[in-house]
XYZ file of C-alpha atoms in Angstrom:
436
model
C 17.918 -75.564 37.664
C 16.102 -79.003 36.892
C 14.072 -77.055 34.553
C 17.897 -75.465 32.552
C 18.732 -79.471 32.443
C 15.352 -80.120 30.797
C 15.795 -77.596 28.364
C 19.639 -77.680 27.805
C 19.372 -81.865 26.577
C 16.140 -80.820 24.809
C 17.404 -77.704 22.440
C 20.699 -80.103 22.480
C 18.874 -82.785 20.892
C 16.908 -80.286 18.704
C 19.785 -79.370 17.127
C 21.338 -83.034 16.721
C 18.274 -83.864 14.856
C 18.439 -80.558 12.624
C 22.239 -80.949 11.858
C 21.236 -84.800 10.875
C 18.165 -83.160 8.879
C 21.085 -80.921 7.293
C 23.074 -83.725 6.554
C 20.110 -85.909 5.414
C 18.737 -82.988 2.908
C 22.141 -82.418 1.507
C 23.658 -86.088 0.589
C 19.880 -86.213 -1.200
C 20.697 -83.574 -3.802
C 24.249 -84.169 -4.096
C 23.083 -88.119 -5.218
C 20.664 -86.559 -7.211
C 23.503 -84.580 -8.756
C 25.561 -87.580 -8.809
C 23.408 -88.733 -11.769
C 23.022 -85.799 -13.581
C 27.358 -86.329 -13.685
C 27.218 -89.806 -14.428
C 24.964 -89.087 -16.812
C 26.395 -86.278 -18.907
C 29.640 -88.807 -18.513
C 27.439 -91.434 -20.369
C 26.486 -88.944 -23.393
C 30.121 -87.625 -23.934
C 30.309 -91.673 -25.100
C 28.050 -91.727 -26.764
C 28.185 -88.235 -28.653
C 32.264 -90.230 -29.118
C 30.729 -93.442 -31.055
C 28.119 -91.319 -33.121
C 30.991 -88.050 -34.103
C 33.272 -91.036 -35.158
C 30.541 -93.051 -36.866
C 30.214 -89.248 -38.761
C 33.903 -89.715 -39.907
C 35.406 -86.949 -37.248
C 38.565 -87.954 -36.737
C 39.052 -86.610 -33.476
C 35.727 -88.360 -32.114
C 38.366 -89.993 -29.330
C 40.395 -87.331 -28.325
C 40.368 -87.186 -24.912
C 39.979 -90.771 -24.587
C 42.243 -93.663 -23.607
C 41.898 -95.541 -26.447
C 45.761 -96.929 -26.238
C 44.911 -100.770 -26.263
C 43.002 -100.369 -29.234
C 40.118 -101.935 -27.777
C 38.595 -99.882 -24.559
C 38.722 -96.570 -24.191
C 38.500 -94.568 -20.849
C 37.909 -90.728 -19.270
C 37.598 -88.881 -16.930
C 36.203 -85.686 -15.947
C 36.965 -84.073 -12.747
C 37.181 -80.499 -11.003
C 33.095 -80.109 -10.852
C 32.476 -77.807 -8.227
C 29.602 -78.334 -7.216
C 28.775 -76.728 -4.049
C 31.052 -75.261 -1.303
C 33.968 -78.077 -0.411
C 32.001 -80.151 -2.884
C 33.052 -81.734 -6.393
C 32.837 -84.110 -8.634
C 34.122 -86.466 -10.788
C 32.936 -88.669 -13.435
C 34.727 -92.051 -15.249
C 33.902 -93.416 -17.808
C 34.689 -96.953 -19.643
C 33.792 -98.037 -22.363
C 34.473 -101.942 -23.048
C 34.504 -101.802 -27.169
C 35.023 -98.314 -28.374
C 35.194 -99.501 -32.258
C 32.507 -102.315 -31.835
C 32.625 -104.375 -35.077
C 29.410 -105.255 -37.104
C 26.351 -106.138 -34.871
C 28.666 -106.180 -31.491
C 26.914 -103.742 -29.216
C 29.077 -102.109 -26.968
C 28.493 -101.814 -22.836
C 29.213 -97.756 -21.484
C 30.054 -97.710 -17.546
C 30.167 -94.248 -15.823
C 31.029 -93.873 -12.008
C 30.159 -90.512 -10.127
C 31.544 -89.640 -7.422
C 30.886 -86.380 -5.034
C 33.717 -85.266 -2.134
C 31.638 -84.019 0.678
C 33.138 -81.725 3.547
C 34.027 -82.298 7.467
C 34.860 -85.786 6.620
C 31.626 -87.083 5.356
C 31.607 -90.334 3.389
C 31.670 -90.091 -0.516
C 28.387 -90.133 -2.908
C 28.344 -92.287 -6.018
C 26.268 -93.568 -8.650
C 27.386 -95.637 -11.061
C 25.502 -97.221 -14.134
C 25.868 -99.352 -17.318
C 23.931 -98.995 -20.413
C 24.549 -100.003 -24.186
C 24.143 -99.604 -27.272
C 23.173 -100.776 -30.935
C 22.768 -99.439 -34.101
C 19.589 -98.100 -34.896
C 17.913 -99.502 -37.624
C 16.423 -97.784 -40.934
C 14.026 -101.186 -40.708
C 12.874 -101.299 -37.249
C 9.105 -101.961 -38.848
C 8.107 -103.581 -41.859
C 6.482 -100.918 -43.983
C 7.302 -97.644 -43.615
C 6.011 -94.053 -44.792
C 6.762 -90.013 -43.564
C 3.037 -89.655 -45.038
C 0.659 -92.440 -45.155
C 0.298 -95.876 -46.484
C -2.519 -97.638 -47.971
C -3.488 -101.370 -49.036
C -5.617 -101.565 -52.336
C -7.298 -105.380 -52.759
C -9.156 -108.266 -51.548
C -6.540 -110.425 -49.709
C -3.633 -108.116 -48.949
C -1.698 -108.886 -45.414
C 1.488 -108.247 -43.577
C 3.609 -109.884 -40.653
C 6.777 -111.507 -39.893
C 9.310 -113.705 -39.559
C 12.901 -114.363 -37.683
C 15.487 -114.992 -40.858
C 17.755 -114.920 -38.346
C 16.925 -115.932 -35.027
C 20.456 -116.248 -33.474
C 21.303 -113.509 -34.979
C 24.703 -114.643 -35.917
C 25.076 -114.563 -39.848
C 27.064 -117.788 -39.569
C 24.816 -119.842 -39.366
C 22.027 -120.322 -42.070
C 19.138 -117.933 -42.364
C 15.994 -119.787 -42.157
C 13.430 -119.051 -44.679
C 10.302 -117.683 -44.564
C 7.429 -120.634 -44.405
C 3.775 -120.321 -42.324
C 5.453 -122.740 -39.680
C 7.563 -120.045 -38.679
C 5.048 -116.901 -39.450
C 4.514 -114.899 -37.045
C 2.379 -111.806 -36.025
C 4.552 -108.891 -35.245
C 3.936 -107.534 -39.061
C 4.383 -103.895 -38.456
C 3.089 -100.352 -40.027
C 3.916 -96.444 -39.462
C 3.277 -93.768 -40.467
C 5.262 -90.754 -39.540
C 3.773 -87.673 -40.269
C 1.301 -86.336 -38.047
C -1.333 -85.901 -40.787
C -0.408 -89.261 -41.862
C -2.757 -92.106 -41.597
C -3.168 -95.675 -42.764
C -6.060 -97.076 -44.978
C -5.485 -101.007 -44.110
C -8.783 -101.395 -46.133
C -9.511 -105.269 -46.733
C -5.988 -105.788 -45.841
C -5.736 -108.570 -42.896
C -2.293 -107.110 -40.886
C -0.934 -109.386 -38.163
C 0.659 -106.832 -35.754
C 0.784 -103.263 -35.218
C 0.067 -99.337 -36.934
C 1.331 -96.505 -35.611
C 0.374 -93.311 -36.733
C 2.201 -89.850 -35.941
C -0.936 -88.405 -34.948
C -3.136 -88.059 -32.206
C -5.910 -90.176 -33.571
C -6.358 -93.593 -33.983
C -8.890 -92.286 -36.042
C -5.869 -92.168 -38.529
C -6.136 -96.019 -39.457
C -9.151 -96.874 -41.067
C -10.118 -100.374 -41.956
C -12.725 -102.252 -43.763
C -14.907 -104.576 -43.423
C -13.065 -107.476 -44.189
C -9.859 -106.088 -42.973
C -8.285 -105.862 -39.840
C -5.364 -105.702 -37.191
C -4.538 -106.834 -34.507
C -2.790 -111.180 -33.442
C -3.776 -113.986 -34.941
C -7.217 -114.388 -34.697
C -8.674 -110.843 -35.018
C -11.944 -111.003 -36.243
C -12.311 -109.427 -39.826
C -13.135 -105.151 -39.251
C -11.823 -104.898 -35.942
C -8.591 -102.642 -34.853
C -6.975 -104.458 -31.863
C -7.049 -100.482 -29.071
C -3.383 -103.173 -28.411
C -1.807 -103.491 -31.450
C -2.725 -99.458 -32.829
C -0.647 -96.250 -31.297
C -0.379 -93.177 -32.651
C 2.049 -90.339 -32.094
C 4.807 -92.386 -33.563
C 8.752 -91.085 -34.473
C 10.709 -91.482 -37.228
C 14.097 -90.304 -38.570
C 14.139 -90.995 -42.257
C 16.547 -88.932 -43.400
C 18.497 -89.449 -47.192
C 21.132 -91.554 -47.820
C 23.582 -90.690 -50.149
C 25.502 -93.120 -52.905
C 28.892 -94.353 -51.811
C 32.093 -92.959 -54.238
C 33.356 -94.070 -56.138
C 33.547 -97.597 -58.089
C 34.465 -98.755 -61.829
C 32.298 -96.639 -64.123
C 30.038 -98.717 -67.564
C 28.785 -96.104 -70.655
C 26.734 -99.755 -70.534
C 25.930 -102.917 -68.669
C 25.959 -106.058 -70.724
C 24.421 -109.225 -69.604
C 26.097 -109.974 -66.808
C 28.058 -107.866 -63.237
C 30.193 -109.552 -61.060
C 32.774 -112.094 -59.854
C 31.798 -114.057 -58.086
C 33.365 -114.417 -54.259
C 35.035 -110.593 -54.790
C 33.366 -107.587 -54.001
C 33.079 -104.675 -56.836
C 31.158 -101.345 -56.155
C 30.597 -100.060 -60.259
C 29.021 -96.808 -61.510
C 26.628 -96.206 -64.523
C 23.508 -94.569 -66.141
C 20.898 -96.902 -65.944
C 19.592 -100.333 -65.926
C 17.844 -101.567 -68.696
C 18.133 -105.161 -69.670
C 18.404 -108.726 -67.766
C 21.740 -109.147 -65.909
C 22.792 -111.721 -63.534
C 24.820 -110.704 -60.550
C 27.556 -112.813 -58.781
C 29.749 -112.280 -56.427
C 28.679 -108.956 -53.207
C 27.573 -105.697 -55.701
C 27.713 -101.942 -55.266
C 25.728 -100.408 -57.966
C 25.200 -96.359 -58.280
C 23.045 -95.528 -60.743
C 24.071 -91.684 -62.143
C 20.646 -92.156 -64.067
C 18.861 -88.025 -62.476
C 15.982 -87.450 -60.912
C 13.054 -88.129 -63.143
C 14.432 -90.040 -64.626
C 13.811 -94.230 -65.168
C 17.081 -95.538 -63.112
C 15.256 -98.851 -63.814
C 12.740 -100.060 -66.566
C 12.251 -103.713 -66.424
C 9.479 -105.086 -67.972
C 8.429 -107.673 -69.979
C 10.506 -111.782 -69.742
C 13.639 -108.391 -68.081
C 14.813 -109.351 -64.929
C 17.665 -108.962 -62.128
C 18.778 -112.028 -61.297
C 21.400 -112.723 -58.499
C 23.230 -116.081 -58.201
C 23.784 -118.180 -55.357
C 25.866 -116.458 -53.440
C 25.608 -113.215 -54.795
C 23.990 -109.917 -52.541
C 23.762 -106.613 -54.826
C 22.861 -102.824 -53.433
C 21.284 -99.965 -55.567
C 21.685 -96.300 -55.168
C 19.511 -94.212 -57.292
C 17.884 -90.773 -57.064
C 15.777 -91.995 -60.191
C 12.552 -93.968 -60.615
C 12.455 -97.821 -60.461
C 10.504 -99.615 -62.052
C 10.899 -103.036 -61.343
C 8.121 -105.653 -63.842
C 8.926 -108.512 -65.726
C 10.661 -111.425 -64.438
C 11.611 -108.870 -61.552
C 13.741 -109.606 -59.537
C 15.518 -113.246 -58.306
C 17.284 -113.537 -55.398
C 17.346 -117.300 -54.436
C 18.971 -116.284 -50.843
C 16.743 -116.675 -47.373
C 17.612 -113.409 -46.199
C 15.829 -110.330 -47.703
C 18.714 -107.849 -46.584
C 21.650 -109.050 -49.754
C 19.370 -106.928 -52.200
C 18.805 -103.462 -51.373
C 17.319 -100.791 -52.926
C 18.671 -97.932 -51.873
C 16.899 -94.629 -52.707
C 19.100 -91.008 -52.866
C 16.473 -87.908 -53.949
C 16.437 -84.967 -52.561
C 13.531 -83.621 -53.159
C 10.036 -84.637 -51.417
C 8.326 -86.773 -53.943
C 10.763 -86.564 -57.026
C 11.720 -90.034 -56.472
C 9.011 -92.901 -58.391
C 9.492 -96.680 -57.318
C 7.015 -98.894 -59.080
C 7.992 -103.048 -58.071
C 5.544 -105.315 -59.412
C 5.036 -109.238 -60.168
C 3.492 -112.643 -58.952
C 6.828 -114.030 -57.748
C 8.478 -113.225 -54.184
C 10.896 -110.799 -54.177
C 12.842 -110.567 -50.828
C 14.981 -107.215 -50.724
C 14.827 -103.991 -48.600
C 13.884 -100.474 -50.302
C 15.145 -97.320 -48.337
C 13.393 -94.232 -50.705
C 12.582 -91.380 -48.130
C 11.664 -88.872 -50.385
C 10.611 -91.558 -52.459
C 6.344 -92.726 -53.851
C 7.216 -96.696 -53.258
C 4.324 -98.626 -55.135
C 4.244 -102.850 -55.306
C 1.458 -104.275 -57.158
C 1.315 -107.514 -57.933
C -0.183 -110.930 -56.613
C 2.912 -113.094 -54.711
C 4.970 -112.252 -52.277
C 7.437 -109.449 -50.800
C 9.385 -110.505 -48.282
C 12.014 -107.775 -45.852
C 11.116 -104.594 -45.482
C 10.030 -100.621 -47.127
C 10.680 -97.045 -46.439
C 9.510 -94.683 -48.603
C 7.667 -90.997 -48.602
C 4.426 -92.796 -49.210
C 4.164 -96.796 -49.829
C 1.152 -98.190 -51.491
C 0.209 -101.871 -51.813
C -1.853 -102.481 -54.348
C -3.453 -106.250 -55.647
C -3.517 -109.300 -53.136
C 0.245 -108.997 -52.467
C 1.490 -110.716 -48.928
C 4.140 -109.012 -47.117
C 6.133 -110.814 -45.061
C 8.361 -108.349 -42.623
C 12.099 -109.988 -41.538
C 11.819 -108.946 -37.499
C 15.795 -109.241 -38.347
C 16.051 -106.240 -39.722
C 15.420 -104.360 -36.640
C 18.907 -105.546 -35.540
C 20.400 -104.905 -38.807
C 22.503 -101.611 -38.664
C 25.193 -100.894 -41.121
C 27.323 -96.915 -41.414
C 23.454 -95.836 -38.815
C 24.132 -94.509 -35.350
C 23.939 -95.978 -31.760
C 20.898 -95.858 -29.880
C 20.655 -96.926 -26.093
C 19.745 -100.059 -25.972
C 19.767 -101.030 -21.758
C 20.144 -99.056 -19.430
C 20.736 -99.555 -15.334
C 22.268 -98.194 -11.966
C 24.684 -100.059 -10.729
C 23.613 -100.349 -6.759
C 24.908 -103.005 -5.184
C 28.033 -104.596 -4.014
C 28.243 -107.452 -6.332
C 27.203 -105.457 -9.037
C 29.962 -102.493 -8.500
C 32.283 -104.655 -7.969
C 32.335 -106.030 -12.052
C 33.526 -102.809 -13.489
C 36.632 -101.913 -9.678
C 39.424 -102.482 -11.788
C 37.793 -100.355 -14.967
C 37.627 -97.519 -13.182
C 40.319 -97.469 -11.411
C 42.222 -94.932 -13.265
């Protein structure tokens, strides 16, 4: 009788233990499923942001955007198992953010279990920002080559507070950083440093750092790196960049040819003309579409000719033709390189030739993913350059503007912060927003 009693107690305890273990295993399984559901909700939000950016008027269909600022959406009726259901609620603090605004997205996934078990919930928060085409100073699809004995790359930040309303910081020795960055994306690409000083990082798309070669008087690394050294912490492999072709804006006033001035101070204008072949002074905010075709010199300035920006002016040039900017070059009084933009729109690999020469200071960004970009001279180049091939000859000093890593206009959104909201305090922040 005593043995039977002990056996019954033991079996009961064993069954209870197994039942509890099964419940714990089940909860762990569905907790992982809740993560998947929450991430699916976050991905739906990112998809809607980028579809809207691409011009899809249906991008926010199914979302509640009634107040014009926030967006919410519930995804329900997920069947996860026998008598187990799930749902996901997504909250966006600003679905139509302004320039420079980084929207927040929060997703809460809930799993409802049978037999009166406590529900499972997982909450995640992420922050989005527009991806920048200029996250590195010099980027090529294929190769980057330096030739010259005193070329250098470093960096500074013209907008350290990320506020365009405050005055820009000009480059100087007192604000320079060792965050210059050079990268080549192809798995067969090379970066030939030669005798240049790269105060920052160099990355290649292949798997071997042997694709980065440094001459006896060149270097890659932080300030104080010795000649001939590639600092291991400053070189990287498996670099990836999505360098999509851009298109020129439509519309604008057509001109058969340009005069000596273009634009009006304090106004924004768009113009279309075949070429620039004489000196030009720009006023106001000017977008200039050069309609010369592939293989034609869309900009050809030599001798004493050049482009000059009036104080406060900006200039964006779009062209699929060749650019030969020599002579007096491009005089930009602004301390922000982004105030001058050269966009290569050619869609054929190596279909565009961009040559920039001079001994002064060029402050601009250049984006020509199918172009061969050559910078030749002994002056200072400030901003960022993207090309299919990039060659720097002479003794130019290249200064990457770090603020360009935060600059994105009409570019897709990417994730810059992701975290799980695990504490009661963190979750309470969005309790009201997720109750719908």
